[in-house]
């Protein structure tokens, strides 16, 4: 009998432990790791690094590379010069220029302002959300369709992504009405029609939020393979859209005492460096990891000043800022969160590049094949190269052919 009791006790202990481990892997334990940090080596997570200088010619001179996304061995590049409309180009896997996607104007397939871009990897399509239309192109840059959004219900659609055949999701914002947080659109012959609304359960209009506040641009989507995640900086949950297109929790931030009150996040705050709160600013996801860009306010351990460039009314200015950003790596398999120390103190964030001795790395995009991409302007790449103690032969070959005014250089890293 005693033997049976011991076995039952072990069974329940093991079952409870297994269940706890399973539950804990959806919790991102931010409050537990504030104040800690370590430098992570790229070689522990990635198996290869490749540099792709984008071809420079009179047809395509990139003023400010904003996005680079992989499309079937090619790269879709977004050029968003300060004060000008974005344009989109396709380069091949070696960086050779292929074609432009659409153009600026008011004719068929033309746009005046693009708010967001998404990729349909199953049907090999590119979605550009402009005002007031959505444009679809194939991966060769050919126009497939353009449709007007027939109804916005008084909201401003901020970001639109594919969620199924002829189905699109849009994050929305409004200065006055906070009843909804997202729309589901269906495409028919007439245009894009709202077929479902997603309630904003926080009922933020009751808090007396300023019309020009942070909260008027609430929701953000990011894509993990064919899944669409939804999150907000002031919320504690990363949601995913399930097969029924219902929102359900995927991951939850445990911010503890560092969680910013909604009223504070919604106000017109200027000096985040002195704040005592922590919140995510950007999230992307691979098979095993969440790559999270945190604003840590006064809890950031390695603050430093830097200059930020801005353009207002055609005038370019520079402002001094204090860096309080920390990158975090959440392991989906173990449930562990690591805050990353700066590999080059007070200068660069991300992974120490011990694979080829090149630039420090942090992904700005991750493909469905776990291919991570970041980029550098040509002059910045050369500046970093001159400071490297032991650059690889590949780095040297790229730098020797590069001029400071050339188009940017992609850095492509394959995860293990």
Short mmCIF file of C-alpha atoms in Angstrom, two decimals:
data_model
loop_
_atom_site.label_atom_id
_atom_site.label_comp_id
_atom_site.label_asym_id
_atom_site.label_seq_id
_atom_site.Cartn_x
_atom_site.Cartn_y
_atom_site.Cartn_z
CA UNK A 1 0.00 0.00 0.00
CA UNK A 2 2.80 2.36 0.94
CA UNK A 3 4.47 1.56 -2.39
CA UNK A 4 1.26 2.47 -4.28
CA UNK A 5 0.96 5.78 -2.40
CA UNK A 6 4.54 6.66 -3.30
CA UNK A 7 3.92 5.83 -6.96
CA UNK A 8 0.72 7.90 -7.03
CA UNK A 9 2.51 10.81 -5.35
CA UNK A 10 5.29 10.67 -7.92
CA UNK A 11 2.74 10.48 -10.75
CA UNK A 12 0.81 13.54 -9.58
CA UNK A 13 4.01 15.46 -8.85
CA UNK A 14 5.33 14.68 -12.33
CA UNK A 15 1.98 15.51 -13.97
CA UNK A 16 1.74 18.83 -12.15
CA UNK A 17 5.36 19.65 -13.00
CA UNK A 18 4.80 18.80 -16.67
CA UNK A 19 1.66 20.95 -16.75
CA UNK A 20 3.46 23.81 -15.03
CA UNK A 21 6.31 23.60 -17.54
CA UNK A 22 3.79 23.59 -20.39
CA UNK A 23 1.97 26.63 -19.04
CA UNK A 24 5.16 28.51 -18.17
CA UNK A 25 6.39 28.30 -21.76
CA UNK A 26 3.71 30.78 -22.82
CA UNK A 27 4.73 33.27 -20.12
CA UNK A 28 7.49 35.76 -20.98
CA UNK A 29 9.05 36.42 -17.52
CA UNK A 30 10.16 40.03 -17.95
CA UNK A 31 9.94 40.99 -14.26
CA UNK A 32 12.28 38.13 -13.31
CA UNK A 33 15.13 39.22 -15.58
CA UNK A 34 15.18 43.03 -15.29
CA UNK A 35 18.65 43.93 -14.02
CA UNK A 36 20.28 40.86 -15.57
CA UNK A 37 21.93 40.49 -18.96
CA UNK A 38 24.60 38.74 -20.98
CA UNK A 39 26.36 39.03 -24.31
CA UNK A 40 25.17 36.35 -26.74
CA UNK A 41 27.32 34.97 -29.55
CA UNK A 42 25.73 34.63 -32.98
CA UNK A 43 27.35 31.23 -33.54
CA UNK A 44 25.26 29.71 -30.74
CA UNK A 45 22.08 30.42 -32.69
CA UNK A 46 22.99 30.72 -36.38
CA UNK A 47 24.91 28.61 -38.87
CA UNK A 48 25.75 31.04 -41.67
CA UNK A 49 26.12 34.71 -42.55
CA UNK A 50 25.90 36.25 -46.01
CA UNK A 51 26.31 39.86 -47.19
CA UNK A 52 24.38 41.10 -50.22
CA UNK A 53 25.25 44.57 -51.60
CA UNK A 54 22.20 45.81 -53.50
CA UNK A 55 23.02 46.87 -57.04
CA UNK A 56 23.39 50.61 -57.53
CA UNK A 57 22.31 52.10 -60.84
CA UNK A 58 20.42 55.09 -62.24
CA UNK A 59 17.12 53.16 -62.14
CA UNK A 60 17.16 52.54 -58.41
CA UNK A 61 18.89 54.70 -55.82
CA UNK A 62 17.62 53.80 -52.36
CA UNK A 63 17.30 56.80 -50.06
CA UNK A 64 16.23 55.00 -46.89
CA UNK A 65 15.74 51.25 -46.78
CA UNK A 66 12.75 50.60 -44.53
CA UNK A 67 11.95 46.92 -45.15
CA UNK A 68 13.60 43.89 -46.76
CA UNK A 69 11.53 40.72 -47.12
CA UNK A 70 12.41 37.38 -48.73
CA UNK A 71 10.22 36.24 -51.62
CA UNK A 72 11.22 32.97 -53.25
CA UNK A 73 14.97 33.52 -53.42
CA UNK A 74 14.56 37.24 -54.09
CA UNK A 75 14.24 40.29 -51.84
CA UNK A 76 11.40 42.82 -51.76
CA UNK A 77 12.90 46.17 -50.77
CA UNK A 78 10.99 49.18 -49.45
CA UNK A 79 12.60 52.56 -50.07
CA UNK A 80 11.11 55.27 -47.86
CA UNK A 81 13.17 58.48 -48.18
CA UNK A 82 12.46 61.15 -45.57
CA UNK A 83 9.52 63.28 -46.66
CA UNK A 84 8.76 61.22 -49.78
CA UNK A 85 6.42 58.37 -50.75
CA UNK A 86 7.68 54.80 -50.41
CA UNK A 87 8.65 52.78 -53.47
CA UNK A 88 9.16 49.03 -53.76
CA UNK A 89 11.78 47.09 -55.70
CA UNK A 90 12.74 43.45 -56.25
CA UNK A 91 16.37 42.30 -56.18
CA UNK A 92 17.58 38.76 -56.78
CA UNK A 93 19.44 36.65 -54.21
CA UNK A 94 22.80 38.11 -55.30
CA UNK A 95 21.57 41.70 -55.02
CA UNK A 96 21.01 42.36 -58.73
CA UNK A 97 18.16 44.74 -59.51
CA UNK A 98 15.15 42.99 -61.10
CA UNK A 99 12.17 45.36 -61.26
CA UNK A 100 10.04 47.96 -59.54
CA UNK A 101 6.72 46.97 -57.93
CA UNK A 102 4.08 49.46 -59.01
CA UNK A 103 4.94 53.14 -59.09
CA UNK A 104 3.97 56.48 -57.62
CA UNK A 105 1.01 58.06 -59.39
CA UNK A 106 -2.74 57.81 -59.86
CA UNK A 107 -3.03 55.31 -62.71
CA UNK A 108 -3.66 51.53 -62.64
CA UNK A 109 -1.30 49.83 -60.21
CA UNK A 110 -0.01 53.17 -58.97
CA UNK A 111 -0.07 54.53 -55.44
CA UNK A 112 0.60 57.86 -53.75
CA UNK A 113 1.27 56.62 -50.22
CA UNK A 114 1.80 53.08 -48.90
CA UNK A 115 0.92 52.37 -45.28
CA UNK A 116 1.94 48.71 -45.02
CA UNK A 117 3.21 45.70 -46.95
CA UNK A 118 2.60 41.98 -46.47
CA UNK A 119 3.59 38.75 -48.22
CA UNK A 120 1.31 35.80 -49.02
CA UNK A 121 3.82 32.95 -49.05
CA UNK A 122 1.29 30.29 -50.06
CA UNK A 123 0.00 32.07 -53.16
CA UNK A 124 3.17 34.07 -53.86
CA UNK A 125 1.61 37.51 -53.70
CA UNK A 126 2.64 40.94 -52.45
CA UNK A 127 0.07 43.16 -50.73
CA UNK A 128 0.57 46.92 -50.60
CA UNK A 129 -1.97 48.88 -48.58
CA UNK A 130 -2.27 52.40 -49.91
CA UNK A 131 -4.90 55.14 -49.61
CA UNK A 132 -7.66 54.21 -50.35
CA UNK A 133 -6.76 50.99 -52.21
CA UNK A 134 -5.04 47.68 -51.61
CA UNK A 135 -2.79 46.45 -54.43
CA UNK A 136 -1.80 42.84 -55.09
CA UNK A 137 1.25 41.93 -57.16
CA UNK A 138 2.93 38.65 -58.03
CA UNK A 139 6.50 37.91 -56.97
CA UNK A 140 7.74 39.17 -60.34
CA UNK A 141 6.21 42.58 -59.67
CA UNK A 142 3.21 42.15 -62.00
CA UNK A 143 -0.09 43.73 -60.96
CA UNK A 144 -2.78 41.15 -60.12
CA UNK A 145 -5.55 43.26 -58.63
CA UNK A 146 -6.40 46.54 -56.94
CA UNK A 147 -9.43 47.07 -54.75
CA UNK A 148 -10.87 50.02 -52.84
CA UNK A 149 -11.72 49.64 -49.16
CA UNK A 150 -15.41 50.44 -49.30
CA UNK A 151 -15.92 51.16 -45.62
CA UNK A 152 -13.73 52.20 -42.72
CA UNK A 153 -16.54 52.82 -40.20
CA UNK A 154 -14.90 56.08 -39.15
CA UNK A 155 -11.54 54.44 -38.41
CA UNK A 156 -8.13 54.82 -39.98
CA UNK A 157 -6.76 51.47 -41.12
CA UNK A 158 -3.15 51.35 -40.05
CA UNK A 159 -1.81 47.98 -41.24
CA UNK A 160 -3.34 45.29 -43.49
CA UNK A 161 -2.24 41.66 -43.91
CA UNK A 162 -3.41 38.48 -45.62
CA UNK A 163 -5.32 36.02 -43.41
CA UNK A 164 -6.89 33.72 -46.04
CA UNK A 165 -8.12 33.55 -49.62
CA UNK A 166 -9.68 36.97 -50.36
CA UNK A 167 -9.58 37.75 -46.61
CA UNK A 168 -7.60 40.59 -45.07
CA UNK A 169 -7.06 41.83 -41.52
CA UNK A 170 -6.55 45.50 -40.69
CA UNK A 171 -5.42 47.13 -37.49
CA UNK A 172 -7.35 50.33 -36.94
CA UNK A 173 -7.06 53.56 -35.01
CA UNK A 174 -9.27 56.51 -34.27
CA UNK A 175 -8.86 59.76 -32.39
CA UNK A 176 -12.35 59.52 -30.90
CA UNK A 177 -13.82 56.04 -31.18
CA UNK A 178 -12.12 53.10 -29.43
CA UNK A 179 -14.91 50.52 -29.76
CA UNK A 180 -12.99 48.23 -32.14
CA UNK A 181 -9.33 47.26 -32.56
CA UNK A 182 -9.33 45.34 -35.87
CA UNK A 183 -11.44 44.65 -38.96
CA UNK A 184 -11.72 41.56 -41.15
CA UNK A 185 -12.26 42.44 -44.81
CA UNK A 186 -13.52 40.18 -47.59
CA UNK A 187 -12.73 40.91 -51.24
CA UNK A 188 -15.41 40.74 -53.90
CA UNK A 189 -15.89 42.32 -57.32
CA UNK A 190 -16.85 45.67 -55.82
CA UNK A 191 -13.98 46.05 -53.36
CA UNK A 192 -13.03 45.21 -49.79
CA UNK A 193 -15.95 45.03 -47.35
CA UNK A 194 -15.91 44.73 -43.57
CA UNK A 195 -17.21 41.27 -42.68
CA UNK A 196 -16.20 41.15 -39.01
CA UNK A 197 -15.17 43.54 -36.25
CA UNK A 198 -12.97 42.78 -33.24
CA UNK A 199 -14.08 44.60 -30.06
CA UNK A 200 -11.63 46.62 -28.02
CA UNK A 201 -12.34 45.10 -24.61
CA UNK A 202 -10.26 47.69 -22.78
CA UNK A 203 -12.90 50.34 -23.61
CA UNK A 204 -10.19 52.94 -23.73
CA UNK A 205 -12.53 55.80 -24.60
CA UNK A 206 -13.66 55.83 -20.97
CA UNK A 207 -10.23 56.76 -19.63
CA UNK A 208 -10.16 60.27 -21.06
CA UNK A 209 -7.26 59.69 -23.43
CA UNK A 210 -5.82 62.59 -25.41
CA UNK A 211 -6.78 62.51 -29.09
CA UNK A 212 -3.13 62.74 -30.17
CA UNK A 213 -1.97 60.09 -27.74
CA UNK A 214 0.17 56.98 -28.15
CA UNK A 215 -2.99 54.90 -28.00
CA UNK A 216 -4.47 56.19 -31.24
CA UNK A 217 -2.11 53.84 -33.08
CA UNK A 218 -2.85 50.77 -31.04
CA UNK A 219 -2.51 47.42 -32.70
CA UNK A 220 0.36 45.83 -34.59
CA UNK A 221 0.49 42.63 -36.62
CA UNK A 222 3.48 40.46 -37.27
CA UNK A 223 3.61 37.26 -39.25
CA UNK A 224 4.99 33.96 -38.00
CA UNK A 225 4.94 31.65 -41.03
CA UNK A 226 1.22 31.54 -42.01
CA UNK A 227 0.00 32.71 -38.62
CA UNK A 228 -0.81 36.33 -37.81
CA UNK A 229 -0.02 37.68 -34.35
CA UNK A 230 -1.60 40.78 -32.84
CA UNK A 231 -0.13 42.82 -29.97
CA UNK A 232 -0.08 46.28 -28.40
CA UNK A 233 2.80 47.89 -26.52
CA UNK A 234 0.67 48.70 -23.50
CA UNK A 235 -1.02 45.28 -23.41
CA UNK A 236 0.44 42.17 -21.75
CA UNK A 237 -0.68 39.64 -24.37
CA UNK A 238 0.47 38.55 -27.82
CA UNK A 239 -2.62 37.16 -29.55
CA UNK A 240 -2.89 34.87 -32.54
CA UNK A 241 -5.77 34.39 -34.98
CA UNK A 242 -6.90 30.76 -34.90
CA UNK A 243 -8.55 28.75 -37.70
CA UNK A 244 -11.93 30.35 -36.92
CA UNK A 245 -10.24 33.77 -37.06
CA UNK A 246 -10.90 34.26 -33.36
CA UNK A 247 -8.24 35.93 -31.24
CA UNK A 248 -6.63 33.70 -28.63
CA UNK A 249 -3.56 34.25 -26.40
CA UNK A 250 -0.24 32.94 -27.71
CA UNK A 251 2.15 34.51 -25.19
CA UNK A 252 1.76 36.69 -22.11
CA UNK A 253 4.26 39.22 -20.73
CA UNK A 254 4.77 39.02 -16.98
CA UNK A 255 5.84 42.62 -16.38
CA UNK A 256 5.19 42.61 -12.64
CA UNK A 257 5.81 46.06 -11.12
CA UNK A 258 7.41 47.25 -14.37
CA UNK A 259 4.12 47.23 -16.29
CA UNK A 260 3.19 50.68 -17.57
CA UNK A 261 -0.34 51.86 -16.69
CA UNK A 262 -2.56 52.39 -19.70
CA UNK A 263 -3.09 56.05 -18.79
CA UNK A 264 0.68 56.65 -18.82
CA UNK A 265 1.22 54.85 -22.13
CA UNK A 266 -1.63 56.83 -23.65
CA UNK A 267 -0.38 60.24 -22.53
CA UNK A 268 1.97 62.45 -24.50
CA UNK A 269 5.13 61.27 -22.76
CA UNK A 270 8.41 62.74 -23.97
CA UNK A 271 11.17 61.35 -21.76
CA UNK A 272 10.98 57.58 -21.75
CA UNK A 273 14.56 57.43 -20.44
CA UNK A 274 13.42 58.56 -16.98
CA UNK A 275 10.35 56.34 -16.80
CA UNK A 276 10.20 53.37 -14.46
CA UNK A 277 8.29 51.15 -16.87
CA UNK A 278 9.21 48.46 -19.38
CA UNK A 279 7.32 47.69 -22.58
CA UNK A 280 7.95 45.99 -25.95
CA UNK A 281 8.47 48.16 -29.02
CA UNK A 282 8.91 45.49 -31.68
CA UNK A 283 8.50 41.71 -31.87
CA UNK A 284 9.41 39.16 -34.54
CA UNK A 285 9.34 35.38 -34.29
CA UNK A 286 11.19 32.30 -35.54
CA UNK A 287 10.51 28.60 -35.01
CA UNK A 288 12.24 28.62 -31.62
CA UNK A 289 12.54 32.24 -30.52
CA UNK A 290 10.77 35.54 -29.99
CA UNK A 291 13.09 38.47 -30.72
CA UNK A 292 11.81 41.34 -28.56
CA UNK A 293 12.91 44.97 -28.61
CA UNK A 294 12.18 46.43 -25.15
CA UNK A 295 12.12 50.02 -23.95
CA UNK A 296 13.42 49.76 -20.38
CA UNK A 297 13.43 53.40 -19.26
CA UNK A 298 15.60 54.05 -16.23
CA UNK A 299 16.04 50.30 -15.74
CA UNK A 300 18.25 50.08 -18.85
CA UNK A 301 21.73 49.19 -17.55
CA UNK A 302 23.80 50.49 -20.50
CA UNK A 303 22.44 53.92 -21.41
CA UNK A 304 24.24 56.11 -23.92
CA UNK A 305 23.55 59.23 -25.99
CA UNK A 306 23.11 59.15 -29.77
CA UNK A 307 21.85 61.42 -32.54
CA UNK A 308 18.52 60.78 -34.24
CA UNK A 309 17.73 62.30 -37.61
CA UNK A 310 14.25 63.63 -38.42
CA UNK A 311 12.58 65.61 -41.20
CA UNK A 312 9.82 68.13 -40.55
CA UNK A 313 8.36 70.50 -43.16
CA UNK A 314 11.20 69.66 -45.51
CA UNK A 315 13.91 70.48 -42.97
CA UNK A 316 16.26 67.74 -41.79
CA UNK A 317 17.31 68.00 -38.15
CA UNK A 318 19.25 65.94 -35.61
CA UNK A 319 18.26 65.45 -32.00
CA UNK A 320 20.16 63.96 -29.09
CA UNK A 321 18.52 60.91 -27.57
CA UNK A 322 19.35 58.54 -24.73
CA UNK A 323 19.32 54.87 -25.64
CA UNK A 324 17.25 52.85 -23.17
CA UNK A 325 16.55 49.97 -25.55
CA UNK A 326 17.37 46.37 -24.67
CA UNK A 327 16.99 43.35 -26.90
CA UNK A 328 15.54 40.19 -25.43
CA UNK A 329 15.54 36.59 -26.67
CA UNK A 330 12.67 34.37 -25.51
CA UNK A 331 13.13 30.62 -26.03
CA UNK A 332 9.74 29.11 -26.90
CA UNK A 333 10.95 25.61 -26.04
CA UNK A 334 12.31 26.35 -22.56
CA UNK A 335 10.28 29.42 -21.55
CA UNK A 336 13.50 31.32 -20.72
CA UNK A 337 14.00 35.02 -21.48
CA UNK A 338 17.51 36.46 -21.80
CA UNK A 339 18.13 40.21 -21.87
CA UNK A 340 21.13 40.93 -24.06
CA UNK A 341 24.02 43.15 -23.05
CA UNK A 342 25.63 45.30 -25.71
CA UNK A 343 28.41 43.41 -27.57
CA UNK A 344 30.12 46.75 -28.20
CA UNK A 345 29.34 48.80 -25.11
CA UNK A 346 27.53 52.11 -25.66
CA UNK A 347 27.58 51.62 -29.42
CA UNK A 348 25.95 48.48 -30.85
CA UNK A 349 23.15 46.19 -29.72
CA UNK A 350 22.36 42.61 -30.73
CA UNK A 351 24.47 39.46 -31.06
CA UNK A 352 28.25 39.48 -31.05
CA UNK A 353 29.18 38.28 -34.52
CA UNK A 354 31.73 35.58 -33.77
CA UNK A 355 30.94 33.70 -37.00
CA UNK A 356 32.96 35.93 -39.33
CA UNK A 357 34.02 38.80 -37.07
CA UNK A 358 31.60 41.13 -38.86
CA UNK A 359 28.95 43.60 -37.69
CA UNK A 360 26.86 42.92 -34.60
CA UNK A 361 23.51 41.50 -35.62
CA UNK A 362 19.85 41.89 -34.73
CA UNK A 363 17.10 40.78 -37.14
CA UNK A 364 14.62 43.22 -38.62
CA UNK A 365 12.85 40.47 -40.57
CA UNK A 366 12.57 36.66 -40.34
CA UNK A 367 11.37 34.56 -43.28
CA UNK A 368 9.22 31.40 -42.96
CA UNK A 369 12.46 29.44 -43.48
CA UNK A 370 14.10 31.07 -40.42
CA UNK A 371 16.27 33.32 -42.56
CA UNK A 372 16.97 36.53 -40.65
CA UNK A 373 17.73 39.83 -42.38
CA UNK A 374 19.08 43.21 -41.34
CA UNK A 375 20.76 45.94 -43.39
CA UNK A 376 23.25 48.79 -43.33
CA UNK A 377 23.70 51.88 -45.45
CA UNK A 378 26.88 51.60 -47.50
CA UNK A 379 28.68 54.32 -45.54
CA UNK A 380 27.71 52.71 -42.21
CA UNK A 381 28.88 49.30 -43.42
CA UNK A 382 32.25 50.77 -44.38
CA UNK A 383 32.51 52.60 -41.05
CA UNK A 384 31.92 49.34 -39.16
CA UNK A 385 34.30 47.44 -41.43
CA UNK A 386 37.17 49.85 -40.67
CA UNK A 387 36.78 49.09 -36.96
CA UNK A 388 36.81 45.29 -37.27
CA UNK A 389 39.98 43.62 -35.95
CA UNK A 390 39.72 40.41 -38.00
CA UNK A 391 37.22 40.72 -40.88
CA UNK A 392 36.61 37.65 -43.00
CA UNK A 393 37.64 37.34 -46.64
CA UNK A 394 33.99 37.75 -47.68
CA UNK A 395 33.67 40.98 -45.70
CA UNK A 396 36.87 42.30 -47.23
CA UNK A 397 35.65 41.48 -50.75
CA UNK A 398 32.37 43.32 -50.15
CA UNK A 399 34.04 46.38 -48.61
CA UNK A 400 36.63 46.72 -51.40
CA UNK A 401 33.90 47.04 -54.05
CA UNK A 402 31.62 49.33 -52.03
CA UNK A 403 31.39 53.12 -52.27
CA UNK A 404 29.87 55.22 -49.45
CA UNK A 405 27.03 56.43 -51.73
CA UNK A 406 26.06 52.96 -52.98
CA UNK A 407 22.80 51.22 -52.16
CA UNK A 408 22.56 49.42 -48.79
CA UNK A 409 24.03 46.04 -47.88
CA UNK A 410 21.79 43.22 -46.64
CA UNK A 411 23.11 40.93 -43.92
CA UNK A 412 21.37 37.56 -44.12
CA UNK A 413 21.74 35.08 -41.25
CA UNK A 414 20.39 31.53 -41.27
CA UNK A 415 19.23 30.20 -37.91
CA UNK A 416 20.24 26.70 -36.83
#
